[in-house]
Short mmCIF file of C-alpha atoms in Angstrom, two decimals:
data_model
loop_
_atom_site.label_atom_id
_atom_site.label_comp_id
_atom_site.label_asym_id
_atom_site.label_seq_id
_atom_site.Cartn_x
_atom_site.Cartn_y
_atom_site.Cartn_z
CA MET E 1 0.00 0.00 0.00
CA PRO E 2 1.51 3.35 -0.99
CA GLU E 3 2.17 5.97 1.68
CA LYS E 4 -0.11 8.44 -0.06
CA LEU E 5 -3.17 6.98 -1.76
CA LYS E 6 -3.80 8.51 -5.16
CA LYS E 7 -6.90 10.40 -6.24
CA ILE E 8 -8.70 8.74 -9.13
CA PHE E 9 -10.96 10.16 -11.85
CA ILE E 10 -13.19 7.74 -13.82
CA SER E 11 -14.26 8.68 -17.35
CA TYR E 12 -17.09 6.65 -18.87
CA ALA E 13 -20.16 6.82 -21.11
CA ARG E 14 -23.44 6.49 -19.22
CA LYS E 15 -25.07 4.39 -21.93
CA ASP E 16 -22.80 1.33 -21.64
CA GLY E 17 -20.14 2.05 -19.01
CA ARG E 18 -22.09 3.07 -15.92
CA LYS E 19 -22.38 -0.41 -14.37
CA LEU E 20 -18.63 -1.04 -14.50
CA ALA E 21 -17.82 2.54 -13.41
CA LEU E 22 -19.95 2.21 -10.28
CA ARG E 23 -18.44 -1.20 -9.47
CA LEU E 24 -14.92 0.16 -9.85
CA LYS E 25 -15.69 3.14 -7.67
CA LYS E 26 -17.05 0.94 -4.89
CA ASP E 27 -14.10 -1.46 -5.00
CA LEU E 28 -11.47 1.28 -5.21
CA GLN E 29 -13.02 3.05 -2.23
CA LYS E 30 -12.75 -0.22 -0.29
CA ARG E 31 -8.99 0.12 -0.88
CA ASP E 32 -9.23 3.65 0.57
CA PHE E 33 -8.69 5.49 -2.74
CA THR E 34 -10.52 8.78 -3.31
CA VAL E 35 -12.62 8.31 -6.46
CA TRP E 36 -14.42 10.97 -8.50
CA LEU E 37 -17.36 9.84 -10.61
CA ASP E 38 -19.60 12.46 -12.16
CA THR E 39 -22.99 10.85 -11.43
CA SER E 40 -22.45 11.18 -7.70
CA GLU E 41 -20.31 14.30 -7.50
CA ILE E 42 -22.05 16.89 -9.70
CA VAL E 43 -24.93 18.52 -7.84
CA GLY E 44 -27.76 20.55 -9.31
CA GLY E 45 -26.75 23.98 -10.53
CA VAL E 46 -23.05 23.19 -10.95
CA ASN E 47 -21.76 23.41 -14.51
CA TRP E 48 -20.50 19.98 -15.55
CA ALA E 49 -17.46 21.29 -17.40
CA VAL E 50 -16.20 23.31 -14.44
CA ALA E 51 -16.74 20.38 -12.08
CA ILE E 52 -15.07 17.87 -14.39
CA GLU E 53 -12.15 20.18 -15.16
CA GLY E 54 -11.53 20.61 -11.43
CA ALA E 55 -11.74 16.86 -10.81
CA ILE E 56 -9.20 16.15 -13.56
CA GLU E 57 -6.89 18.89 -12.28
CA ASN E 58 -6.92 17.39 -8.77
CA CYS E 59 -6.61 13.71 -9.68
CA ASP E 60 -3.43 11.64 -9.88
CA VAL E 61 -4.80 8.92 -12.15
CA ALA E 62 -7.54 8.96 -14.79
CA ILE E 63 -9.26 5.68 -15.65
CA ALA E 64 -10.82 5.74 -19.13
CA LEU E 65 -13.52 3.16 -19.79
CA LEU E 66 -13.38 2.33 -23.51
CA SER E 67 -16.77 1.32 -24.88
CA HIS E 68 -18.84 1.83 -28.01
CA ALA E 69 -20.56 4.87 -26.53
CA SER E 70 -17.39 6.44 -25.12
CA TYR E 71 -15.80 6.31 -28.60
CA LEU E 72 -18.60 8.54 -29.90
CA SER E 73 -18.88 10.73 -26.80
CA ASN E 74 -17.50 14.28 -27.01
CA ILE E 75 -17.45 14.41 -23.21
CA CYS E 76 -15.35 11.23 -22.88
CA ARG E 77 -12.99 12.47 -25.59
CA ALA E 78 -12.55 15.79 -23.80
CA GLU E 79 -11.92 14.05 -20.47
CA GLN E 80 -9.32 11.72 -21.97
CA ILE E 81 -7.44 14.48 -23.80
CA MET E 82 -7.56 16.93 -20.90
CA SER E 83 -6.14 14.25 -18.61
CA LEU E 84 -3.26 13.65 -21.03
CA ASP E 85 -2.68 17.38 -21.50
CA LYS E 86 -2.45 17.87 -17.75
CA GLY E 87 0.15 15.11 -17.41
CA LYS E 88 -2.06 12.62 -15.57
CA ARG E 89 -1.49 8.87 -15.73
CA VAL E 90 -4.29 7.58 -17.98
CA ILE E 91 -5.24 3.90 -17.70
CA PRO E 92 -7.59 2.64 -20.44
CA LEU E 93 -10.00 -0.19 -19.56
CA LEU E 94 -11.72 -2.16 -22.32
CA VAL E 95 -15.42 -2.57 -21.52
CA GLN E 96 -16.52 -4.65 -24.53
CA ALA E 97 -14.35 -7.07 -26.50
CA ASP E 98 -15.50 -5.72 -29.88
CA ALA E 99 -14.74 -2.13 -28.82
CA GLU E 100 -11.00 -2.88 -29.09
CA LYS E 101 -10.84 -1.50 -32.63
CA LYS E 102 -12.65 1.68 -31.56
CA ARG E 103 -10.03 2.90 -29.15
CA PRO E 104 -9.54 6.68 -29.49
CA LEU E 105 -6.43 7.68 -31.40
CA VAL E 106 -4.94 9.52 -28.40
CA LEU E 107 -5.02 6.27 -26.37
CA TYR E 108 -4.34 3.78 -29.15
CA HIS E 109 -0.72 3.09 -28.23
CA ARG E 110 -1.37 2.85 -24.50
CA HIS E 111 -1.71 -0.59 -22.96
CA TYR E 112 -5.29 -1.24 -21.92
CA LEU E 113 -6.60 -3.60 -19.23
CA ASP E 114 -9.28 -6.10 -20.24
CA PHE E 115 -12.50 -5.79 -18.22
CA THR E 116 -14.69 -7.48 -20.83
CA ARG E 117 -15.21 -10.74 -18.88
CA ASP E 118 -16.94 -10.67 -15.53
CA SER E 119 -15.28 -13.97 -14.57
CA MET E 120 -11.86 -12.28 -14.82
CA TYR E 121 -12.84 -9.13 -12.91
CA SER E 122 -10.81 -9.91 -9.78
CA THR E 123 -7.63 -10.55 -11.79
CA SER E 124 -8.15 -7.45 -13.92
CA PHE E 125 -8.86 -5.35 -10.82
CA GLU E 126 -5.55 -6.35 -9.23
CA GLN E 127 -3.79 -5.40 -12.46
CA LEU E 128 -5.55 -2.04 -12.25
CA ILE E 129 -4.36 -1.52 -8.66
CA ALA E 130 -0.78 -2.25 -9.79
CA ALA E 131 -1.11 0.24 -12.65
CA ILE E 132 -2.51 2.91 -10.31
CA ASN E 133 0.40 2.43 -7.89
CA ASP E 134 2.98 2.58 -10.68
CA ASP E 135 5.19 5.60 -9.96
CA SER E 136 7.20 5.58 -13.19
CA ASP E 137 7.30 8.79 -15.20
CA VAL E 138 4.25 9.58 -17.29
CA PRO E 139 5.15 10.18 -20.97
CA LYS E 140 4.77 13.84 -21.87
CA VAL E 141 2.09 14.52 -24.46
CA GLU E 142 2.64 17.35 -26.94
CA ARG E 143 -0.75 18.12 -28.46
CA LYS E 144 -2.55 21.20 -29.65
CA THR E 145 -5.88 21.45 -31.43
CA TYR E 146 -5.61 23.50 -34.60
CA THR E 147 -7.94 26.45 -35.03
CA ASN E 148 -8.06 29.31 -37.48
CA ALA E 149 -10.62 31.22 -35.41
CA PRO E 150 -9.80 34.91 -34.89
CA GLU E 151 -8.16 35.90 -31.62
CA ILE E 152 -10.29 38.30 -29.60
CA ARG E 153 -8.00 40.58 -27.64
CA LYS E 154 -10.70 42.55 -25.84
CA PHE E 155 -13.43 40.29 -24.56
CA ILE E 156 -15.69 40.75 -21.56
CA GLU E 157 -15.91 37.29 -20.03
CA ARG E 158 -19.44 35.87 -19.98
CA PRO E 159 -19.08 32.58 -18.11
CA ASN E 160 -22.79 31.75 -18.11
CA GLU E 161 -23.08 32.14 -21.87
CA ILE E 162 -19.84 30.21 -22.44
CA ALA E 163 -21.13 27.38 -20.23
CA LYS E 164 -24.48 27.21 -22.07
CA LEU E 165 -22.80 27.18 -25.47
CA ARG E 166 -20.24 24.60 -24.38
CA GLU E 167 -23.01 22.29 -23.17
CA ARG E 168 -24.80 22.67 -26.51
CA LEU E 169 -21.68 21.53 -28.34
CA ILE E 170 -20.41 18.75 -26.08
CA SER E 171 -22.46 15.68 -25.24
CA ASP E 172 -22.14 11.96 -24.56
CA ASN E 173 -25.22 11.29 -26.69
CA ASP E 174 -23.96 8.70 -29.19
CA GLU E 175 -27.11 9.05 -31.31
CA ARG E 176 -26.30 12.65 -32.16
CA CYS E 177 -23.95 12.63 -35.15
CA ILE E 178 -23.95 16.41 -35.59
CA ALA E 179 -24.29 19.02 -32.85
CA LEU E 180 -26.04 21.84 -34.69
CA THR E 181 -26.61 25.06 -32.79
CA ALA E 182 -26.77 28.77 -33.59
CA LEU E 183 -26.10 32.16 -32.05
CA HIS E 184 -28.56 34.74 -33.29
CA GLY E 185 -29.42 38.34 -32.53
CA MET E 186 -29.11 41.91 -33.76
CA GLY E 187 -25.80 43.09 -35.20
CA GLY E 188 -23.05 44.30 -32.89
CA ILE E 189 -24.06 42.46 -29.70
CA GLY E 190 -21.00 40.18 -29.74
CA LYS E 191 -22.13 36.95 -31.42
CA SER E 192 -18.89 36.53 -33.37
CA ALA E 193 -16.77 37.41 -30.34
CA LEU E 194 -18.55 34.78 -28.25
CA ALA E 195 -18.16 32.19 -31.03
CA ALA E 196 -14.45 32.98 -31.38
CA ARG E 197 -14.02 32.69 -27.62
CA ILE E 198 -15.62 29.22 -27.50
CA CYS E 199 -13.34 28.12 -30.35
CA ARG E 200 -10.34 28.69 -28.08
CA ASP E 201 -11.94 27.11 -25.01
CA GLU E 202 -9.71 24.37 -23.59
CA ILE E 203 -12.57 21.93 -23.07
CA VAL E 204 -14.07 22.48 -26.52
CA GLN E 205 -10.69 22.03 -28.18
CA ALA E 206 -10.19 18.77 -26.26
CA ALA E 207 -13.61 17.54 -27.45
CA PHE E 208 -12.76 18.33 -31.10
CA PRO E 209 -9.07 17.36 -31.44
CA SER E 210 -9.12 17.17 -35.25
CA GLY E 211 -9.66 20.92 -35.49
CA VAL E 212 -11.89 23.90 -34.83
CA ILE E 213 -12.50 25.46 -38.25
CA TRP E 214 -13.80 29.00 -38.70
CA VAL E 215 -15.55 29.89 -41.99
CA ASP E 216 -16.57 33.46 -42.88
CA VAL E 217 -19.80 33.23 -44.87
CA GLY E 218 -20.82 36.88 -45.25
CA ARG E 219 -23.77 38.53 -46.97
CA GLU E 220 -22.56 37.90 -50.52
CA ASN E 221 -23.68 34.79 -52.38
CA VAL E 222 -20.64 32.62 -51.65
CA SER E 223 -20.73 29.24 -53.38
CA LYS E 224 -21.17 26.06 -51.35
CA LEU E 225 -18.05 24.68 -53.07
CA ASN E 226 -15.84 27.53 -51.84
CA LEU E 227 -17.12 27.18 -48.27
CA ILE E 228 -16.44 23.43 -48.24
CA LYS E 229 -13.01 24.04 -49.76
CA ILE E 230 -12.12 26.22 -46.77
CA VAL E 231 -12.96 23.37 -44.39
CA GLY E 232 -11.00 20.83 -46.45
CA ARG E 233 -7.97 23.09 -46.81
CA GLU E 234 -7.84 23.90 -43.09
CA LEU E 235 -8.02 20.18 -42.28
CA GLY E 236 -5.10 19.57 -44.61
CA TYR E 237 -6.87 17.64 -47.38
CA PRO E 238 -5.74 18.02 -51.04
CA MET E 239 -7.87 20.35 -53.12
CA GLU E 240 -8.08 18.04 -56.15
CA HIS E 241 -11.01 16.28 -54.46
CA TYR E 242 -13.05 19.49 -54.44
CA THR E 243 -13.89 19.93 -58.12
CA SER E 244 -17.68 20.29 -57.87
CA ASP E 245 -20.43 20.75 -55.28
CA THR E 246 -21.30 17.04 -55.45
CA GLU E 247 -17.71 15.84 -55.17
CA ALA E 248 -16.93 18.36 -52.40
CA LEU E 249 -19.93 17.22 -50.33
CA ARG E 250 -18.95 13.58 -50.81
CA GLN E 251 -15.39 14.31 -49.68
CA LEU E 252 -16.59 16.37 -46.68
CA ARG E 253 -18.91 13.57 -45.52
CA LYS E 254 -16.08 11.04 -45.92
CA THR E 255 -13.74 13.28 -43.95
CA LEU E 256 -16.16 13.85 -41.08
CA LEU E 257 -16.63 10.09 -40.60
CA THR E 258 -13.09 9.85 -39.22
CA GLU E 259 -12.50 13.32 -37.75
CA SER E 260 -13.79 15.08 -34.62
CA VAL E 261 -14.26 18.59 -35.95
CA LEU E 262 -16.11 21.72 -34.89
CA ILE E 263 -17.07 23.91 -37.85
CA VAL E 264 -18.16 27.48 -37.15
CA LEU E 265 -19.99 29.43 -39.85
CA ASP E 266 -19.75 33.14 -39.07
CA ASP E 267 -21.80 36.04 -40.40
CA VAL E 268 -24.61 33.92 -41.89
CA TRP E 269 -27.38 36.02 -43.45
CA ASP E 270 -29.53 33.39 -45.15
#
């Protein structure tokens, strides 16, 4: 038993990881570890992102439950990447055997522990305890989400609006393929400034590691092809695939199947 028991953060998708997460929390607490699990720690009225960010900041080890739903969850992705960015030891646990091929790219080369068979739970749990107590150096992760969003030098912080917008964009709902939302209002009230600010939000960037792409639409009749070209170019894809509206849409759909991207359309009139 280590002299100082480590604080543990558990990341999971509610849809298919909750049962194992609760079991792990109970068993880890029996070993006197302090465990943070969002279903029991976030109280009404507390913004989830602030609470989760604080829990990750204060933990020593992050346990990432890898399941079908967690692979599609923006929240799980943000938790995993933020834990890596903050230099935490991240231990992936495989929840379902056929989810092995759906490990997130940021965790793909990290050794995972197999929790797919209930009959092997005790053995896997002892392996987890050994991994938690491992005091070897954590590999440093150099990662930065690309964004071409404008930098706003003078911005009056609006935490409530930022929190509402962040929650609109980030979800663990695996049935929602596209998070479509809009900021609307009269000109000059700061819609673009708020959008640019959320583009550089640490949690949002962690949820969309493939890029946060800003596209100026404007009042003029800009072609759909040119708008899609901007997205493709900023993501680093060759422009020879964008020869027509039909081909550009096909390429964009193909791209978005494998990328976690936030696309912001600014100054939309129609």
